[in-house]
Short mmCIF file of C-alpha atoms in Angstrom, two decimals:
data_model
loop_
_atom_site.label_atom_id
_atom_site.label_comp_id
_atom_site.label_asym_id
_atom_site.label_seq_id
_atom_site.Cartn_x
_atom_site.Cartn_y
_atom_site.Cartn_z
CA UNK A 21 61.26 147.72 110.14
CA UNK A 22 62.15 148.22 106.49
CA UNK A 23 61.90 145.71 103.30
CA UNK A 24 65.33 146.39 102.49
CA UNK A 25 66.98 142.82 101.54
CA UNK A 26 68.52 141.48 104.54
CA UNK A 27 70.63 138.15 105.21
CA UNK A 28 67.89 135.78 106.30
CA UNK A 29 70.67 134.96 109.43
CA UNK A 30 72.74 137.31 111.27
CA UNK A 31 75.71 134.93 112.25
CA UNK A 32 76.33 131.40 110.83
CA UNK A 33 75.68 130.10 113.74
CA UNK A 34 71.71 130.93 113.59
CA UNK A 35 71.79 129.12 110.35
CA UNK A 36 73.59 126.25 111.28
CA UNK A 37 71.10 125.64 114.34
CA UNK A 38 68.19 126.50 112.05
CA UNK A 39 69.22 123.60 109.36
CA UNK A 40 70.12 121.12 112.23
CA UNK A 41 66.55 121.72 113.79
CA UNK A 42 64.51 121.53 110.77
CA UNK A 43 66.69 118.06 109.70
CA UNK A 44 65.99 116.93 112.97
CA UNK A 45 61.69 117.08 112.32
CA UNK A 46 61.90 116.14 109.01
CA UNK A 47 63.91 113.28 110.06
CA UNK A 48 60.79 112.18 112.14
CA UNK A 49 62.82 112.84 115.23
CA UNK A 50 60.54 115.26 116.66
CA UNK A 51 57.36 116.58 115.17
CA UNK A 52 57.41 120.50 113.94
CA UNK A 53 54.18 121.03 116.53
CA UNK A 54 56.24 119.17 119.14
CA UNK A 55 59.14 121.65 118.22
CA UNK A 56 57.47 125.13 118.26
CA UNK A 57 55.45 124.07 121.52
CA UNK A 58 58.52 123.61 123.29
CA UNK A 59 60.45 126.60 121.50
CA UNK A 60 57.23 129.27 122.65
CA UNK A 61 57.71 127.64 126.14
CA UNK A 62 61.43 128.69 126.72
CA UNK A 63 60.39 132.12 124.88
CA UNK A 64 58.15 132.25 127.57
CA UNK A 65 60.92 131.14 130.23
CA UNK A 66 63.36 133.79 128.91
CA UNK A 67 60.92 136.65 128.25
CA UNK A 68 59.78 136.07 132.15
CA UNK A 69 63.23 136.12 133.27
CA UNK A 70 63.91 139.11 131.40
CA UNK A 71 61.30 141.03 132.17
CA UNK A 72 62.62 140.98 136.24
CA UNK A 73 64.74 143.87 134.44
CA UNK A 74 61.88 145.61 132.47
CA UNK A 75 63.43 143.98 129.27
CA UNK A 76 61.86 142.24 126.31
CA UNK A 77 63.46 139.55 124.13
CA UNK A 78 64.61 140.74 120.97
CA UNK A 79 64.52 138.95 118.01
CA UNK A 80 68.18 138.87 117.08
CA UNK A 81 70.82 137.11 119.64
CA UNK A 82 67.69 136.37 122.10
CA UNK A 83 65.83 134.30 119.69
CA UNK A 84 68.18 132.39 118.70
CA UNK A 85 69.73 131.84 122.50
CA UNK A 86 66.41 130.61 123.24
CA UNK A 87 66.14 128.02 120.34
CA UNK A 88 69.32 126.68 120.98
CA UNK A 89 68.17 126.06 124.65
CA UNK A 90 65.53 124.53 123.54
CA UNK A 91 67.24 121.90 121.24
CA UNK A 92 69.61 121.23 123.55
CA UNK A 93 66.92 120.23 126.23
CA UNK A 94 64.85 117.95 123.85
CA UNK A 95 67.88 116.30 122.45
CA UNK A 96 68.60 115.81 126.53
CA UNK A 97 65.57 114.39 127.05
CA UNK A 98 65.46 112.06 124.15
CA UNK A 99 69.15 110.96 124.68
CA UNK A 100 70.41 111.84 121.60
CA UNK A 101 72.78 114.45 122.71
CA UNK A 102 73.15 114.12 126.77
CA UNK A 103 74.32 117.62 128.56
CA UNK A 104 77.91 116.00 129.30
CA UNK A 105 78.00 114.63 125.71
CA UNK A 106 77.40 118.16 124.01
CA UNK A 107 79.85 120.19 126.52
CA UNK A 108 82.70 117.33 125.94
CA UNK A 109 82.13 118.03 122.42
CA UNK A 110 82.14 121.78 122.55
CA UNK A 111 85.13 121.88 124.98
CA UNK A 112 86.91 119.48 121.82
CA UNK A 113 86.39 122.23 119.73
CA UNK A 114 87.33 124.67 121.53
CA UNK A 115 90.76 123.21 122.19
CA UNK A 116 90.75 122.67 118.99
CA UNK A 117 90.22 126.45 117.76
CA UNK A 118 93.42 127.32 120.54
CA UNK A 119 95.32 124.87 119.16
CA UNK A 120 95.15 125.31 115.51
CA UNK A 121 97.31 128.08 113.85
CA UNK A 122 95.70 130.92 112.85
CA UNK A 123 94.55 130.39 108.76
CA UNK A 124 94.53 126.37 108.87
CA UNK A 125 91.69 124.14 109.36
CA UNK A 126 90.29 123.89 112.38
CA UNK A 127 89.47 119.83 113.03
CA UNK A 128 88.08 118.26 116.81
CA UNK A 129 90.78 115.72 118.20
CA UNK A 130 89.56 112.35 119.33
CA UNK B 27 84.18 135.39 106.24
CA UNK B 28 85.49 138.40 108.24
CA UNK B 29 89.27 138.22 108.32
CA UNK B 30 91.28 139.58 111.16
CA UNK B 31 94.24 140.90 110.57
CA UNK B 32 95.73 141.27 113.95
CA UNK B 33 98.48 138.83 115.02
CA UNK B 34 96.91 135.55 116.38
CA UNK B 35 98.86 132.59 117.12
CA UNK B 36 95.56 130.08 117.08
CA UNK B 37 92.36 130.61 115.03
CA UNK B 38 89.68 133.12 116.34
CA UNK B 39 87.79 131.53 118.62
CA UNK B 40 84.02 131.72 117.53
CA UNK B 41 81.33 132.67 120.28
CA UNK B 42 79.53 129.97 123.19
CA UNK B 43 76.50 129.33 121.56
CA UNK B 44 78.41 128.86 118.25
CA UNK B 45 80.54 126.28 119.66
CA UNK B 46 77.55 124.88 121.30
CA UNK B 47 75.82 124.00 117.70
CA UNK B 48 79.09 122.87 116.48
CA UNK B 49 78.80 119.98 119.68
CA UNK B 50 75.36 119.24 118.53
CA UNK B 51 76.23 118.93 114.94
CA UNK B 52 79.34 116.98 115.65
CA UNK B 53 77.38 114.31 117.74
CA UNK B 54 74.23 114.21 115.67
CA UNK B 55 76.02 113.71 112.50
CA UNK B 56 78.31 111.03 114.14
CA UNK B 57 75.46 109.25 115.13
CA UNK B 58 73.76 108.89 111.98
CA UNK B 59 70.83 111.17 113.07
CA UNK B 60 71.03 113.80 110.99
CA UNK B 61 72.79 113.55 107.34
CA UNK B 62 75.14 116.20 106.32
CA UNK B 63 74.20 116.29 102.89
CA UNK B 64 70.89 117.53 104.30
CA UNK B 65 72.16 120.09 106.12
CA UNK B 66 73.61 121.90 102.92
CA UNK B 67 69.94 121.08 101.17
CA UNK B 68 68.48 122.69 104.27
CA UNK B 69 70.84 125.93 104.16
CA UNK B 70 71.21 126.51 100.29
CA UNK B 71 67.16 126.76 100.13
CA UNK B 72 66.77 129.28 103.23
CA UNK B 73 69.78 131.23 102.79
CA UNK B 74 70.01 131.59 98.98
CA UNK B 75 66.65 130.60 97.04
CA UNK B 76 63.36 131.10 99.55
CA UNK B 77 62.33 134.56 100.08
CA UNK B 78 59.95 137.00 99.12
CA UNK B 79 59.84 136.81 95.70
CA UNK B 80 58.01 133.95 95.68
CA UNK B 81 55.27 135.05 97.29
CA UNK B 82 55.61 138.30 95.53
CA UNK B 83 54.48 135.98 92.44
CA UNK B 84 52.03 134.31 94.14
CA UNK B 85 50.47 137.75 94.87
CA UNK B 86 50.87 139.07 91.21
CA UNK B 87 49.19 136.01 90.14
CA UNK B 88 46.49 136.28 92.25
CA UNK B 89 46.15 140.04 91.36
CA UNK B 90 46.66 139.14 87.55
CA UNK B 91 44.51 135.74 87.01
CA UNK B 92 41.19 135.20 88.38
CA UNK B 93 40.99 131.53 88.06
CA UNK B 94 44.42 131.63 90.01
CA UNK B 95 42.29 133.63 92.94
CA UNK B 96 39.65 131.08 93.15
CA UNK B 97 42.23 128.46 93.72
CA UNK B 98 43.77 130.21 95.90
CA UNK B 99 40.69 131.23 97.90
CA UNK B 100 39.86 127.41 97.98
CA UNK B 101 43.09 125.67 98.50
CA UNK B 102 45.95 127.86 99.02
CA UNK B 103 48.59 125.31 99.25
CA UNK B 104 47.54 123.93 96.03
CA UNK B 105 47.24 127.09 94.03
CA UNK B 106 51.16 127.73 94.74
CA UNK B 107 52.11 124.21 93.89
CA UNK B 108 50.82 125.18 90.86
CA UNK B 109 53.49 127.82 90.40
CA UNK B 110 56.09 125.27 91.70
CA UNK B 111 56.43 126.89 95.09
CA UNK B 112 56.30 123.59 97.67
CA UNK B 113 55.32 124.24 100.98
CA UNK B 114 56.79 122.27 104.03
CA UNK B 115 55.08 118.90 105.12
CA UNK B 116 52.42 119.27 108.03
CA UNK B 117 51.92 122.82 106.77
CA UNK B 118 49.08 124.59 105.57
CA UNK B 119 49.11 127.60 103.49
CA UNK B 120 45.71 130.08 103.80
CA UNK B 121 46.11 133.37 101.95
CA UNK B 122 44.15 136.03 103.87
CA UNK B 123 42.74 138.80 101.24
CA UNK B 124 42.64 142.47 102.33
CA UNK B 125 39.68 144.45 101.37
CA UNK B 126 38.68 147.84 102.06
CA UNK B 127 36.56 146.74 104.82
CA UNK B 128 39.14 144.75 106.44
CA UNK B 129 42.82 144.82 106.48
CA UNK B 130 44.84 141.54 107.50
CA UNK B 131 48.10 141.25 109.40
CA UNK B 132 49.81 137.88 110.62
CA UNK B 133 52.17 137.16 113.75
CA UNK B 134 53.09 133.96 115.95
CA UNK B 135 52.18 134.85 119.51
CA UNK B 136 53.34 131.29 120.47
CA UNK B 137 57.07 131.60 118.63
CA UNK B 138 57.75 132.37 115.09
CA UNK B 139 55.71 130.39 112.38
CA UNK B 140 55.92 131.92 109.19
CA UNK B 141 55.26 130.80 105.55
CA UNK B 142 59.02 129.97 105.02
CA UNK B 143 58.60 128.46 101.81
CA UNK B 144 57.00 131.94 100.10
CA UNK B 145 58.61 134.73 102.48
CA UNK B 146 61.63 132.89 103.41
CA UNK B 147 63.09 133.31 107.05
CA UNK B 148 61.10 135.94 108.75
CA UNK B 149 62.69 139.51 109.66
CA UNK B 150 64.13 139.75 113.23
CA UNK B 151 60.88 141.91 114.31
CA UNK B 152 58.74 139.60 113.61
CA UNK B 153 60.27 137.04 116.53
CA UNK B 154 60.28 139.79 118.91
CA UNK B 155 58.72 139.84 122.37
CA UNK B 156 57.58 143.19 121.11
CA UNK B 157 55.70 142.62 117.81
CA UNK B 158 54.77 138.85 119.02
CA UNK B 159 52.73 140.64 122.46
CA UNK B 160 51.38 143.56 120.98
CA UNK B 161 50.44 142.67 117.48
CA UNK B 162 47.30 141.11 118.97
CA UNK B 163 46.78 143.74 121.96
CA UNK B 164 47.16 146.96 119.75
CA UNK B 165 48.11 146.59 115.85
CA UNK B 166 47.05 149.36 115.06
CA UNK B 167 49.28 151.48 116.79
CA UNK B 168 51.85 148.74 115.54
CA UNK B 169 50.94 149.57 112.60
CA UNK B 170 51.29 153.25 112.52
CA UNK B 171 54.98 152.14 113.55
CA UNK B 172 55.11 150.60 110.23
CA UNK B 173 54.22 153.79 108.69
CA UNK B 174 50.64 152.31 107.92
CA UNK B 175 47.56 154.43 108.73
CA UNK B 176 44.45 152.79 107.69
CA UNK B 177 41.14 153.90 106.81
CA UNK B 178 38.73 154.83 109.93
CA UNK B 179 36.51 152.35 108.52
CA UNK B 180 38.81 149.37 108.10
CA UNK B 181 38.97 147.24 110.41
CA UNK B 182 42.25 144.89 111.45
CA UNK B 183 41.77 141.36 111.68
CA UNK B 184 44.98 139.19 113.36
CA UNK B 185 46.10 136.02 112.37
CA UNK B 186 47.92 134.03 114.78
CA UNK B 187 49.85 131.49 112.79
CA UNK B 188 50.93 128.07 113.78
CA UNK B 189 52.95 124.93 113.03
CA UNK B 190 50.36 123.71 110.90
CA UNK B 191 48.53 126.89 109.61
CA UNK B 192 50.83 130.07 107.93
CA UNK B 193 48.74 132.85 106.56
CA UNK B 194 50.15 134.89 103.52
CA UNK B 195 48.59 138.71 102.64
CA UNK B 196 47.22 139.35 99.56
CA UNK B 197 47.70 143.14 99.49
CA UNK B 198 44.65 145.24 97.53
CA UNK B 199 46.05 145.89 94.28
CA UNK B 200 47.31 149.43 93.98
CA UNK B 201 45.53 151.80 91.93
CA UNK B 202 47.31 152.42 88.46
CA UNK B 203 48.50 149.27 87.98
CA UNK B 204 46.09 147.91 85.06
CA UNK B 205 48.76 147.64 82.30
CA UNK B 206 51.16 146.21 84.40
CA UNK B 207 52.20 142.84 83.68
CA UNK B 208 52.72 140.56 86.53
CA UNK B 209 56.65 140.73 86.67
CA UNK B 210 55.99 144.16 87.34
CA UNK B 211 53.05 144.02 89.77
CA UNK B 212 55.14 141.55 91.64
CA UNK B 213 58.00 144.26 92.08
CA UNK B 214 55.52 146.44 93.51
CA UNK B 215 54.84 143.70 96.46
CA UNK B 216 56.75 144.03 99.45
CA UNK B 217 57.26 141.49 101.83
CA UNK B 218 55.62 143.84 105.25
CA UNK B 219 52.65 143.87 102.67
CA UNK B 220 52.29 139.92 102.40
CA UNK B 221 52.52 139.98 106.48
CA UNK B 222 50.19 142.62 106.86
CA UNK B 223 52.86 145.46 107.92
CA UNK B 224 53.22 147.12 105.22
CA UNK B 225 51.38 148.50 101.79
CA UNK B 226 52.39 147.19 98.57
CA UNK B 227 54.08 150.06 96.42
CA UNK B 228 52.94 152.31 93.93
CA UNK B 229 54.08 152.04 90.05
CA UNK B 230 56.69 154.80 89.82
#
């Protein structure tokens, strides 16, 4: 709750999802309405589900959980990343991160 | 980049969701649907040159230049062109004066819009369940959280931004500031006070 200077992402990751997102709308693959309607609906989603527990979604890990959800259901839906396509993908690169010595590059097989 | 230096035989292995993006980068960019070279664009501006300095100028400009007010008052997206700050496409800038009678403050009950192009990426309170819920229910008592008591007499008006509307504070001016030029005004404006969370600081 300060104005001390922060990093505008916590974990590369955040920014990496951020960038692919915004190049996404201003691609003219989805709209930027079209994107924060569906990002407030799985805020919703997860804030409901956590609050079973008497939690509340912070706006660290949480937020970003729930935006990655989100892109990965609209890129579902339009078929430009299917569910089977993005975990083949991610279980590539994670072979590839156990199979690459520590220090070199890490680079997905075929 | 955080370096381990533990004995590993493979490279760390980063976290699910990080993985996950990778996947989604991987295919998109493979597919043509998303160009690498905007990517980079996309993370050099939010992680190195947006933030709130720029609106810090657009506030000492505003506090500084009269003419620069009006414009502002009238078409706030065109008043920071002006300066050379561009906005986003689709978006709409409306600057939201405070006044003794009424202080502003500005959330996103529906996710996290945010004038990105003058404050940058917005703290991680703002895109809490916590500030998002109660900034409309009770700010004042999210305000006094904030360390801000207002005047009895003030009132709080809420602004609940969206895709296509992002509302930037224009803080009262402080007292003692006459002689101040606007580099220095615009050190005096904190980014809480151009959200509505904060008070702009005092000349030391």
């Amino acid at each position: 709750m300060t104005d001390a200077p922060a990093a505008p992402f916590d974990d590369p990751w955040h920014a990496q999802l951020f960038a692919l997102t915004v190049a996404l709308s201003d691609a003219g693959h989805f709209s930027w309405r079209d994107w924060t309607e569906a990002f407030g609906a799985t805020l919703r989603d997860h804030g409901a589900a956590r609050a079973l527990d008497g939690q509340v979604l912070d706006g660290r890990g949480d937020y970003w959980n729930a935006w990655l959800a989100t892109l990965e259901a609209l890129l579902a839906r339009t078929g430009a990343a299917n569910p089977d396509e993005a975990e083949a993908v991610r279980a590539g690169w994670e072979r590839a991160y156990l199979s690459t010595p520590h220090g070199k590059p890490v680079r997905l097989g075929d | 980049m955080p370096h381990d230096h533990h004995e590993h035989p493979h490279s760390l292995l980063p976290s699910d969701p990080a993985l996950r993006v990778k996947a989604l980068e991987t295919i998109l960019t493979r597919k043509g649907l998303v160009d690498p070279a905007a990517l980079d664009a996309i993370l050099d501006t939010y992680e190195r040159k947006v933030g709130p300095h720029l609106g810090a100028q657009v506030v000492a400009r505003a506090w500084s230049d009269p003419a620069f007010l009006g414009e502002l008052r009238s078409d706030a997206s065109a008043a920071i062109a002006t300066l050379g700050i561009s906005g986003r496409q689709g978006e709409h800038v409306v600057a939201v004066e405070n006044t003794p009678e009424v202080h502003n403050m500005v959330v996103c009950t529906l996710c996290s819009c945010y004038p990105w192009p003058l404050l940058g990426i917005p703290p991680a309170w703002y895109k809490s369940d916590a500030y998002r819920a109660r900034a409309v229910r009770e700010p004042r008592k999210v305000l006094a959280e904030f360390g801000v008591t207002l005047p009895e007499g003030q009132k709080v008006r809420v602004w609940d931004s969206t895709a296509e509307v992002r509302y930037l504070v224009i803080p009262m001016r402080p007292a003692g500031t006459e002689g101040l030029g606007e580099a220095d005004l615009a050190a005096l404006v904190t980014r809480d006070s151009m959200i509505g969370t904060g008070l702009p600081g005092v000349p030391s």
